[in-house]
PDB file of C-alpha atoms in Angstrom:
ATOM      1  CA  MET A   4      21.632  71.694 -39.731  1.00 83.00           C
ATOM      2  CA  TYR A   5      21.783  74.479 -37.156  1.00 95.00           C
ATOM      3  CA  GLU A   6      23.817  77.657 -37.255  1.00 96.00           C
ATOM      4  CA  THR A   7      23.560  78.844 -33.652  1.00 97.00           C
ATOM      5  CA  LEU A   8      23.246  75.492 -31.875  1.00 98.00           C
ATOM      6  CA  LEU A   9      25.522  72.471 -31.771  1.00 98.00           C
ATOM      7  CA  VAL A  10      23.787  69.098 -31.420  1.00 98.00           C
ATOM      8  CA  ASP A  11      26.257  66.325 -30.560  1.00 97.00           C
ATOM      9  CA  ARG A  12      25.396  62.689 -29.882  1.00 97.00           C
ATOM     10  CA  VAL A  13      28.080  62.176 -27.253  1.00 97.00           C
ATOM     11  CA  THR A  14      27.139  58.528 -26.754  1.00 97.00           C
ATOM     12  CA  SER A  15      24.308  56.387 -28.099  1.00 95.00           C
ATOM     13  CA  ALA A  16      22.115  57.590 -25.210  1.00 97.00           C
ATOM     14  CA  ILE A  17      23.396  61.106 -24.434  1.00 98.00           C
ATOM     15  CA  THR A  18      22.899  64.252 -26.527  1.00 98.00           C
ATOM     16  CA  GLN A  19      24.688  67.515 -25.803  1.00 98.00           C
ATOM     17  CA  LEU A  20      23.155  70.829 -26.874  1.00 98.00           C
ATOM     18  CA  THR A  21      25.622  73.712 -26.978  1.00 98.00           C
ATOM     19  CA  LEU A  22      24.376  77.250 -27.417  1.00 98.00           C
ATOM     20  CA  ASN A  23      26.813  78.391 -30.091  1.00 98.00           C
ATOM     21  CA  ARG A  24      27.008  82.176 -30.264  1.00 97.00           C
ATOM     22  CA  PRO A  25      30.198  82.682 -28.231  1.00 97.00           C
ATOM     23  CA  GLU A  26      30.871  86.079 -29.785  1.00 96.00           C
ATOM     24  CA  ALA A  27      27.563  87.279 -28.243  1.00 96.00           C
ATOM     25  CA  ARG A  28      27.967  85.305 -24.976  1.00 97.00           C
ATOM     26  CA  ASN A  29      25.313  82.943 -26.398  1.00 97.00           C
ATOM     27  CA  ALA A  30      22.609  85.582 -26.104  1.00 96.00           C
ATOM     28  CA  LEU A  31      19.204  84.350 -27.266  1.00 95.00           C
ATOM     29  CA  SER A  32      18.563  85.579 -30.779  1.00 95.00           C
ATOM     30  CA  TRP A  33      15.338  84.636 -32.497  1.00 94.00           C
ATOM     31  CA  GLN A  34      17.275  82.124 -34.593  1.00 95.00           C
ATOM     32  CA  LEU A  35      18.833  80.480 -31.538  1.00 96.00           C
ATOM     33  CA  ILE A  36      15.438  80.268 -29.830  1.00 96.00           C
ATOM     34  CA  ARG A  37      13.938  78.717 -32.966  1.00 95.00           C
ATOM     35  CA  GLU A  38      16.742  76.194 -33.341  1.00 97.00           C
ATOM     36  CA  LEU A  39      16.651  75.258 -29.656  1.00 97.00           C
ATOM     37  CA  ARG A  40      12.903  74.642 -29.828  1.00 96.00           C
ATOM     38  CA  CYS A  41      13.312  72.439 -32.910  1.00 96.00           C
ATOM     39  CA  ALA A  42      16.160  70.449 -31.368  1.00 98.00           C
ATOM     40  CA  LEU A  43      14.256  69.814 -28.129  1.00 98.00           C
ATOM     41  CA  GLN A  44      11.195  68.611 -30.033  1.00 97.00           C
ATOM     42  CA  ASP A  45      13.343  66.237 -32.089  1.00 97.00           C
ATOM     43  CA  ILE A  46      15.094  64.917 -28.972  1.00 98.00           C
ATOM     44  CA  ASP A  47      11.793  64.332 -27.188  1.00 98.00           C
ATOM     45  CA  ALA A  48      10.707  62.147 -30.102  1.00 97.00           C
ATOM     46  CA  ASP A  49      13.959  60.161 -30.009  1.00 97.00           C
ATOM     47  CA  ASN A  50      13.398  57.312 -27.557  1.00 96.00           C
ATOM     48  CA  SER A  51      17.008  56.140 -27.836  1.00 96.00           C
ATOM     49  CA  CYS A  52      18.224  59.402 -26.294  1.00 97.00           C
ATOM     50  CA  ARG A  53      18.105  59.071 -22.515  1.00 97.00           C
ATOM     51  CA  VAL A  54      19.792  62.214 -21.135  1.00 98.00           C
ATOM     52  CA  VAL A  55      20.477  65.754 -22.429  1.00 98.00           C
ATOM     53  CA  ILE A  56      23.361  68.022 -21.464  1.00 98.00           C
ATOM     54  CA  LEU A  57      22.776  71.741 -22.085  1.00 98.00           C
ATOM     55  CA  THR A  58      25.761  74.093 -22.077  1.00 98.00           C
ATOM     56  CA  GLY A  59      27.220  77.153 -23.775  1.00 98.00           C
ATOM     57  CA  ALA A  60      30.189  77.629 -26.105  1.00 98.00           C
ATOM     58  CA  GLY A  61      33.014  79.889 -25.010  1.00 96.00           C
ATOM     59  CA  ARG A  62      33.015  81.784 -21.738  1.00 94.00           C
ATOM     60  CA  SER A  63      29.263  82.027 -21.099  1.00 97.00           C
ATOM     61  CA  PHE A  64      26.296  79.717 -20.693  1.00 98.00           C
ATOM     62  CA  CYS A  65      23.808  82.312 -21.931  1.00 98.00           C
ATOM     63  CA  ALA A  66      23.747  86.070 -21.288  1.00 96.00           C
ATOM     64  CA  GLY A  67      19.999  86.438 -21.844  1.00 93.00           C
ATOM     65  CA  LEU A  68      18.097  87.951 -24.735  1.00 91.00           C
ATOM     66  CA  ASP A  69      19.972  89.428 -27.667  1.00 93.00           C
ATOM     67  CA  LEU A  70      18.650  92.980 -27.433  1.00 86.00           C
ATOM     68  CA  LYS A  71      19.985  93.872 -30.893  1.00 86.00           C
ATOM     69  CA  ASP A  72      17.937  91.099 -32.474  1.00 86.00           C
ATOM     70  CA  GLN A  73      14.734  91.366 -30.439  1.00 79.00           C
ATOM     71  CA  ALA A  74      13.360  94.314 -32.399  1.00 77.00           C
ATOM     72  CA  ASN A  75      14.446  93.017 -35.812  1.00 84.00           C
ATOM     73  CA  PRO A  76      11.179  92.528 -37.753  1.00 84.00           C
ATOM     74  CA  ASP A  77      12.748  90.018 -40.155  1.00 88.00           C
ATOM     75  CA  SER A  78      13.996  87.882 -37.260  1.00 87.00           C
ATOM     76  CA  ILE A  79      10.627  88.020 -35.533  1.00 86.00           C
ATOM     77  CA  GLU A  80       8.780  87.087 -38.724  1.00 88.00           C
ATOM     78  CA  ALA A  81      11.077  84.109 -39.293  1.00 86.00           C
ATOM     79  CA  ALA A  82      10.148  82.861 -35.812  1.00 85.00           C
ATOM     80  CA  VAL A  83       6.434  83.569 -35.403  1.00 86.00           C
ATOM     81  CA  GLY A  84       5.255  84.439 -38.907  1.00 90.00           C
ATOM     82  CA  LYS A  85       4.099  87.656 -40.515  1.00 89.00           C
ATOM     83  CA  MET A  86       1.838  89.721 -38.285  1.00 87.00           C
ATOM     84  CA  PRO A  87       1.122  93.473 -37.999  1.00 89.00           C
ATOM     85  CA  PRO A  88       2.739  95.270 -35.039  1.00 86.00           C
ATOM     86  CA  GLY A  89       0.610  95.376 -31.902  1.00 89.00           C
ATOM     87  CA  PRO A  90      -0.328  93.462 -28.780  1.00 88.00           C
ATOM     88  CA  ARG A  91      -1.091  90.235 -30.663  1.00 89.00           C
ATOM     89  CA  LEU A  92       2.395  90.152 -32.177  1.00 87.00           C
ATOM     90  CA  GLY A  93       3.906  91.029 -28.813  1.00 85.00           C
ATOM     91  CA  MET A  94       2.095  88.205 -27.030  1.00 90.00           C
ATOM     92  CA  ARG A  95       2.847  85.711 -29.799  1.00 89.00           C
ATOM     93  CA  SER A  96       6.538  86.603 -29.643  1.00 88.00           C
ATOM     94  CA  GLN A  97       6.636  86.391 -25.844  1.00 88.00           C
ATOM     95  CA  GLU A  98       4.973  82.989 -25.871  1.00 92.00           C
ATOM     96  CA  TYR A  99       7.379  81.755 -28.540  1.00 90.00           C
ATOM     97  CA  MET A 100      10.364  82.649 -26.372  1.00 90.00           C
ATOM     98  CA  ALA A 101       8.880  81.246 -23.192  1.00 92.00           C
ATOM     99  CA  ASP A 102       7.988  77.949 -24.892  1.00 93.00           C
ATOM    100  CA  ALA A 103      11.712  77.233 -25.344  1.00 92.00           C
ATOM    101  CA  ILE A 104      11.974  77.277 -21.559  1.00 91.00           C
ATOM    102  CA  THR A 105       8.950  75.065 -20.899  1.00 93.00           C
ATOM    103  CA  LEU A 106      10.103  72.528 -23.490  1.00 95.00           C
ATOM    104  CA  LEU A 107      13.050  71.678 -21.250  1.00 95.00           C
ATOM    105  CA  ARG A 108      10.598  70.641 -18.578  1.00 94.00           C
ATOM    106  CA  LYS A 109       8.273  68.802 -20.959  1.00 96.00           C
ATOM    107  CA  ILE A 110      10.709  66.583 -22.831  1.00 97.00           C
ATOM    108  CA  GLN A 111      11.019  63.036 -21.568  1.00 97.00           C
ATOM    109  CA  GLN A 112      14.766  63.156 -20.991  1.00 98.00           C
ATOM    110  CA  PRO A 113      16.333  64.624 -17.831  1.00 98.00           C
ATOM    111  CA  VAL A 114      18.326  67.746 -18.711  1.00 98.00           C
ATOM    112  CA  ILE A 115      21.660  68.529 -17.050  1.00 98.00           C
ATOM    113  CA  ALA A 116      22.584  72.206 -17.306  1.00 98.00           C
ATOM    114  CA  ALA A 117      26.383  72.568 -17.356  1.00 98.00           C
ATOM    115  CA  ILE A 118      26.717  76.255 -16.572  1.00 98.00           C
ATOM    116  CA  ASN A 119      29.832  78.157 -17.498  1.00 95.00           C
ATOM    117  CA  GLY A 120      30.127  81.922 -17.045  1.00 96.00           C
ATOM    118  CA  HIS A 121      27.006  84.093 -17.387  1.00 97.00           C
ATOM    119  CA  ALA A 122      23.553  82.626 -16.811  1.00 98.00           C
ATOM    120  CA  PHE A 123      21.574  85.858 -17.038  1.00 97.00           C
ATOM    121  CA  GLY A 124      17.943  86.564 -17.858  1.00 95.00           C
ATOM    122  CA  GLY A 125      16.712  83.983 -20.335  1.00 95.00           C
ATOM    123  CA  GLY A 126      19.906  82.029 -19.698  1.00 97.00           C
ATOM    124  CA  LEU A 127      18.955  81.748 -16.038  1.00 97.00           C
ATOM    125  CA  GLY A 128      15.504  80.624 -17.198  1.00 96.00           C
ATOM    126  CA  LEU A 129      17.071  77.816 -19.231  1.00 97.00           C
ATOM    127  CA  ALA A 130      19.127  76.724 -16.258  1.00 98.00           C
ATOM    128  CA  LEU A 131      16.171  76.773 -13.873  1.00 97.00           C
ATOM    129  CA  ALA A 132      14.017  74.704 -16.239  1.00 97.00           C
ATOM    130  CA  SER A 133      16.699  71.999 -16.383  1.00 98.00           C
ATOM    131  CA  ASP A 134      16.445  69.064 -14.009  1.00 98.00           C
ATOM    132  CA  ILE A 135      19.972  69.204 -12.602  1.00 98.00           C
ATOM    133  CA  ARG A 136      22.244  72.247 -12.493  1.00 98.00           C
ATOM    134  CA  MET A 137      26.020  72.015 -12.185  1.00 98.00           C
ATOM    135  CA  ALA A 138      28.238  75.070 -12.415  1.00 98.00           C
ATOM    136  CA  ALA A 139      31.829  75.960 -13.084  1.00 98.00           C
ATOM    137  CA  ARG A 140      33.349  78.279 -10.493  1.00 97.00           C
ATOM    138  CA  SER A 141      33.256  81.073 -13.077  1.00 96.00           C
ATOM    139  CA  ALA A 142      29.439  80.900 -13.277  1.00 98.00           C
ATOM    140  CA  THR A 143      27.337  83.906 -12.298  1.00 98.00           C
ATOM    141  CA  PHE A 144      23.545  84.153 -12.103  1.00 98.00           C
ATOM    142  CA  CYS A 145      21.245  87.147 -12.519  1.00 97.00           C
ATOM    143  CA  THR A 146      17.585  87.670 -13.430  1.00 95.00           C
ATOM    144  CA  GLN A 147      18.385  91.078 -15.011  1.00 92.00           C
ATOM    145  CA  PHE A 148      14.878  91.545 -16.535  1.00 90.00           C
ATOM    146  CA  ILE A 149      14.098  94.517 -14.359  1.00 91.00           C
ATOM    147  CA  ARG A 150      17.105  96.360 -15.805  1.00 90.00           C
ATOM    148  CA  LEU A 151      15.368  96.278 -19.187  1.00 86.00           C
ATOM    149  CA  GLY A 152      12.376  98.338 -18.091  1.00 87.00           C
ATOM    150  CA  ILE A 153      10.066  95.330 -17.734  1.00 87.00           C
ATOM    151  CA  SER A 154       8.957  93.105 -14.873  1.00 90.00           C
ATOM    152  CA  GLY A 155      11.640  91.148 -13.060  1.00 88.00           C
ATOM    153  CA  CYS A 156       9.504  88.043 -13.635  1.00 89.00           C
ATOM    154  CA  ASP A 157       9.884  86.380 -17.025  1.00 90.00           C
ATOM    155  CA  VAL A 158      10.266  83.011 -18.827  1.00 92.00           C
ATOM    156  CA  GLY A 159       9.267  80.956 -15.820  1.00 93.00           C
ATOM    157  CA  VAL A 160      11.844  82.400 -13.401  1.00 95.00           C
ATOM    158  CA  SER A 161       9.186  83.597 -10.923  1.00 95.00           C
ATOM    159  CA  TYR A 162       7.884  79.998 -10.770  1.00 95.00           C
ATOM    160  CA  ALA A 163      11.151  78.069 -10.516  1.00 96.00           C
ATOM    161  CA  LEU A 164      13.435  80.373  -8.544  1.00 97.00           C
ATOM    162  CA  PRO A 165      11.373  80.650  -5.303  1.00 96.00           C
ATOM    163  CA  ARG A 166      10.937  76.872  -5.292  1.00 95.00           C
ATOM    164  CA  LEU A 167      14.689  76.362  -5.477  1.00 96.00           C
ATOM    165  CA  ILE A 168      16.070  79.068  -3.182  1.00 97.00           C
ATOM    166  CA  GLY A 169      13.044  80.348  -1.221  1.00 97.00           C
ATOM    167  CA  ALA A 170      10.830  83.381  -1.719  1.00 97.00           C
ATOM    168  CA  SER A 171      13.005  85.877   0.166  1.00 98.00           C
ATOM    169  CA  ARG A 172      16.136  85.208  -1.861  1.00 98.00           C
ATOM    170  CA  ALA A 173      14.149  85.039  -5.092  1.00 97.00           C
ATOM    171  CA  HIS A 174      12.575  88.437  -4.348  1.00 97.00           C
ATOM    172  CA  ASP A 175      16.034  89.824  -3.722  1.00 97.00           C
ATOM    173  CA  MET A 176      17.357  88.562  -7.056  1.00 97.00           C
ATOM    174  CA  MET A 177      14.321  89.562  -9.114  1.00 95.00           C
ATOM    175  CA  LEU A 178      13.788  93.013  -7.621  1.00 96.00           C
ATOM    176  CA  THR A 179      17.433  94.091  -7.527  1.00 96.00           C
ATOM    177  CA  ALA A 180      19.001  92.174 -10.452  1.00 95.00           C
ATOM    178  CA  ARG A 181      21.593  90.954  -7.978  1.00 96.00           C
ATOM    179  CA  VAL A 182      24.470  88.974  -9.465  1.00 98.00           C
ATOM    180  CA  VAL A 183      25.094  85.745  -7.566  1.00 98.00           C
ATOM    181  CA  GLY A 184      28.380  83.839  -7.849  1.00 98.00           C
ATOM    182  CA  ALA A 185      28.762  80.096  -8.144  1.00 98.00           C
ATOM    183  CA  GLU A 186      29.660  79.377  -4.507  1.00 98.00           C
ATOM    184  CA  LEU A 187      26.742  81.390  -3.143  1.00 98.00           C
ATOM    185  CA  ALA A 188      24.464  79.782  -5.721  1.00 98.00           C
ATOM    186  CA  GLU A 189      25.506  76.368  -4.429  1.00 98.00           C
ATOM    187  CA  SER A 190      24.896  77.346  -0.814  1.00 98.00           C
ATOM    188  CA  TRP A 191      21.426  78.574  -1.758  1.00 98.00           C
ATOM    189  CA  GLY A 192      20.552  75.394  -3.685  1.00 97.00           C
ATOM    190  CA  LEU A 193      20.427  77.135  -7.054  1.00 98.00           C
ATOM    191  CA  VAL A 194      23.043  74.644  -8.249  1.00 98.00           C
ATOM    192  CA  THR A 195      23.928  71.357  -6.575  1.00 96.00           C
ATOM    193  CA  ARG A 196      27.391  70.636  -7.970  1.00 97.00           C
ATOM    194  CA  LEU A 197      30.464  72.843  -8.464  1.00 97.00           C
ATOM    195  CA  THR A 198      33.442  72.032 -10.665  1.00 98.00           C
ATOM    196  CA  GLU A 199      36.575  73.727 -11.861  1.00 97.00           C
ATOM    197  CA  ASP A 200      36.019  75.372 -15.240  1.00 96.00           C
ATOM    198  CA  ASP A 201      38.123  72.882 -17.159  1.00 96.00           C
ATOM    199  CA  ALA A 202      36.326  69.936 -15.546  1.00 98.00           C
ATOM    200  CA  LEU A 203      32.743  71.037 -16.239  1.00 98.00           C
ATOM    201  CA  GLN A 204      32.127  69.133 -19.472  1.00 96.00           C
ATOM    202  CA  GLN A 205      33.666  65.892 -18.223  1.00 97.00           C
ATOM    203  CA  SER A 206      31.739  66.119 -14.942  1.00 98.00           C
ATOM    204  CA  ALA A 207      28.472  66.663 -16.827  1.00 98.00           C
ATOM    205  CA  LEU A 208      29.183  63.657 -19.043  1.00 98.00           C
ATOM    206  CA  GLU A 209      30.000  61.441 -16.065  1.00 98.00           C
ATOM    207  CA  LEU A 210      26.770  62.450 -14.379  1.00 98.00           C
ATOM    208  CA  ALA A 211      24.806  61.785 -17.579  1.00 98.00           C
ATOM    209  CA  GLU A 212      26.375  58.328 -17.844  1.00 97.00           C
ATOM    210  CA  THR A 213      25.278  57.612 -14.257  1.00 97.00           C
ATOM    211  CA  LEU A 214      21.672  58.431 -15.194  1.00 97.00           C
ATOM    212  CA  VAL A 215      21.842  56.254 -18.308  1.00 96.00           C
ATOM    213  CA  ASP A 216      22.559  53.224 -16.097  1.00 94.00           C
ATOM    214  CA  PHE A 217      19.070  53.508 -14.587  1.00 95.00           C
ATOM    215  CA  SER A 218      16.012  52.014 -16.240  1.00 94.00           C
ATOM    216  CA  PRO A 219      14.448  54.018 -19.076  1.00 93.00           C
ATOM    217  CA  TYR A 220      11.046  53.956 -17.416  1.00 94.00           C
ATOM    218  CA  GLY A 221      12.420  54.884 -14.012  1.00 94.00           C
ATOM    219  CA  LEU A 222      14.273  57.905 -15.377  1.00 95.00           C
ATOM    220  CA  VAL A 223      11.296  59.296 -17.289  1.00 95.00           C
ATOM    221  CA  ALA A 224       8.825  58.601 -14.470  1.00 95.00           C
ATOM    222  CA  THR A 225      11.072  60.297 -11.902  1.00 96.00           C
ATOM    223  CA  LYS A 226      11.369  63.469 -13.985  1.00 96.00           C
ATOM    224  CA  GLN A 227       7.638  63.612 -14.667  1.00 94.00           C
ATOM    225  CA  THR A 228       6.637  62.901 -11.078  1.00 95.00           C
ATOM    226  CA  MET A 229       9.038  65.434  -9.588  1.00 94.00           C
ATOM    227  CA  TRP A 230       7.733  68.256 -11.786  1.00 93.00           C
ATOM    228  CA  CYS A 231       4.103  67.186 -11.342  1.00 93.00           C
ATOM    229  CA  ASN A 232       4.364  67.010  -7.555  1.00 94.00           C
ATOM    230  CA  LEU A 233       5.833  70.505  -7.307  1.00 92.00           C
ATOM    231  CA  ASP A 234       2.242  71.566  -7.997  1.00 92.00           C
ATOM    232  CA  ALA A 235       0.500  68.802  -6.033  1.00 92.00           C
ATOM    233  CA  THR A 236      -2.443  70.089  -4.048  1.00 92.00           C
ATOM    234  CA  SER A 237      -1.749  67.808  -1.101  1.00 95.00           C
ATOM    235  CA  LEU A 238       0.474  65.045   0.216  1.00 92.00           C
ATOM    236  CA  GLU A 239      -2.232  62.548  -0.666  1.00 93.00           C
ATOM    237  CA  ALA A 240      -2.289  63.717  -4.292  1.00 91.00           C
ATOM    238  CA  ALA A 241       1.504  63.458  -4.487  1.00 91.00           C
ATOM    239  CA  VAL A 242       1.521  59.944  -3.030  1.00 94.00           C
ATOM    240  CA  GLN A 243      -1.210  58.821  -5.444  1.00 90.00           C
ATOM    241  CA  MET A 244       0.956  59.944  -8.377  1.00 90.00           C
ATOM    242  CA  GLU A 245       3.950  58.078  -6.906  1.00 89.00           C
ATOM    243  CA  ASN A 246       1.858  54.941  -6.337  1.00 91.00           C
ATOM    244  CA  ARG A 247       0.605  54.959  -9.922  1.00 88.00           C
ATOM    245  CA  ASN A 248       4.085  55.233 -11.394  1.00 88.00           C
ATOM    246  CA  GLN A 249       5.595  52.632  -9.062  1.00 89.00           C
ATOM    247  CA  ILE A 250       2.982  50.054 -10.018  1.00 89.00           C
ATOM    248  CA  LEU A 251       3.511  50.757 -13.737  1.00 88.00           C
ATOM    249  CA  GLY A 252       7.250  50.390 -13.254  1.00 87.00           C
ATOM    250  CA  GLY A 253       6.765  47.141 -11.410  1.00 86.00           C
ATOM    251  CA  LEU A 254       5.030  45.664 -14.465  1.00 85.00           C
ATOM    252  CA  SER A 255       7.938  46.433 -16.790  1.00 84.00           C
ATOM    253  CA  GLY A 256      10.272  43.647 -15.687  1.00 86.00           C
ATOM    254  CA  ASP A 257      12.925  46.195 -14.687  1.00 86.00           C
ATOM    255  CA  VAL A 258      12.566  45.446 -10.975  1.00 86.00           C
ATOM    256  CA  GLU A 259      13.374  41.765 -11.518  1.00 88.00           C
ATOM    257  CA  GLU A 260      16.380  42.695 -13.678  1.00 87.00           C
ATOM    258  CA  ALA A 261      17.653  45.179 -11.073  1.00 88.00           C
ATOM    259  CA  ALA A 262      17.351  42.537  -8.344  1.00 86.00           C
ATOM    260  CA  ALA A 263      19.108  39.897 -10.464  1.00 90.00           C
ATOM    261  CA  ALA A 264      21.930  42.317 -11.260  1.00 88.00           C
ATOM    262  CA  PHE A 265      22.356  43.118  -7.574  1.00 85.00           C
ATOM    263  CA  PHE A 266      22.682  39.493  -6.560  1.00 89.00           C
ATOM    264  CA  GLU A 267      24.913  38.667  -9.531  1.00 90.00           C
ATOM    265  CA  GLN A 268      27.077  41.720  -8.827  1.00 89.00           C
ATOM    266  CA  ARG A 269      26.794  43.186 -12.332  1.00 90.00           C
ATOM    267  CA  LYS A 270      25.256  46.183 -14.012  1.00 88.00           C
ATOM    268  CA  PRO A 271      21.566  45.747 -14.886  1.00 90.00           C
ATOM    269  CA  ARG A 272      20.669  45.270 -18.524  1.00 89.00           C
ATOM    270  CA  PHE A 273      17.437  47.137 -19.000  1.00 88.00           C
ATOM    271  CA  ASP A 274      15.601  46.389 -22.217  1.00 78.00           C
TER     272      ASP A 274
END
């Protein structure tokens, strides 16, 4: 049971995670970070779950770190364990927060971020680590870290953002804490789908159901290969990874089923 996170099995193959601190614009408290990490680990181990939708309750996706909770020693201890103040505790805490971001990339299921309202700081990090980003027209995006007296680069944003929108725009956002609206975010490639606010959840579910129709192996292999090849050292290395996964997929029987379904004009039944 979670207190700051809703975990809903929308269908037999789709799980929705809803950050559930609407009174705080779903800011990342230590408890929310802990519960999100636990939920993602459980989902990764659940082979019947095929797709994850990540969204926020109320008017915001996630407004970033909960500054009131970040310095609470009891909250920190509940997350990372008892440790004397100092650089070791600081690094352990930072890594604990950042791991919630990297888990989105590591889990086997594709993650659809359904972004409503604020996606600031750590909330932007959650969105960037997702595989597909769709936004309501009310959505706004901001790195905001530099406003807090620290580096503008945190929780994987300096890795993901330049790859999505280019280095020049990423520098602009990270150095100036510029707030970017949904339409500009779409034109930059930060999100790929826009919806009206009241259509966001249904649109995310329809997209998730589209992904579920594909083969289990194909979906997992596509997510893994896409992330792996972002760091490929060469075209040859990227093609070798693709070749490996295509041959493995060809041995699963899914290709024959997809072909049979095409000729029989029906949906494939992947086992």
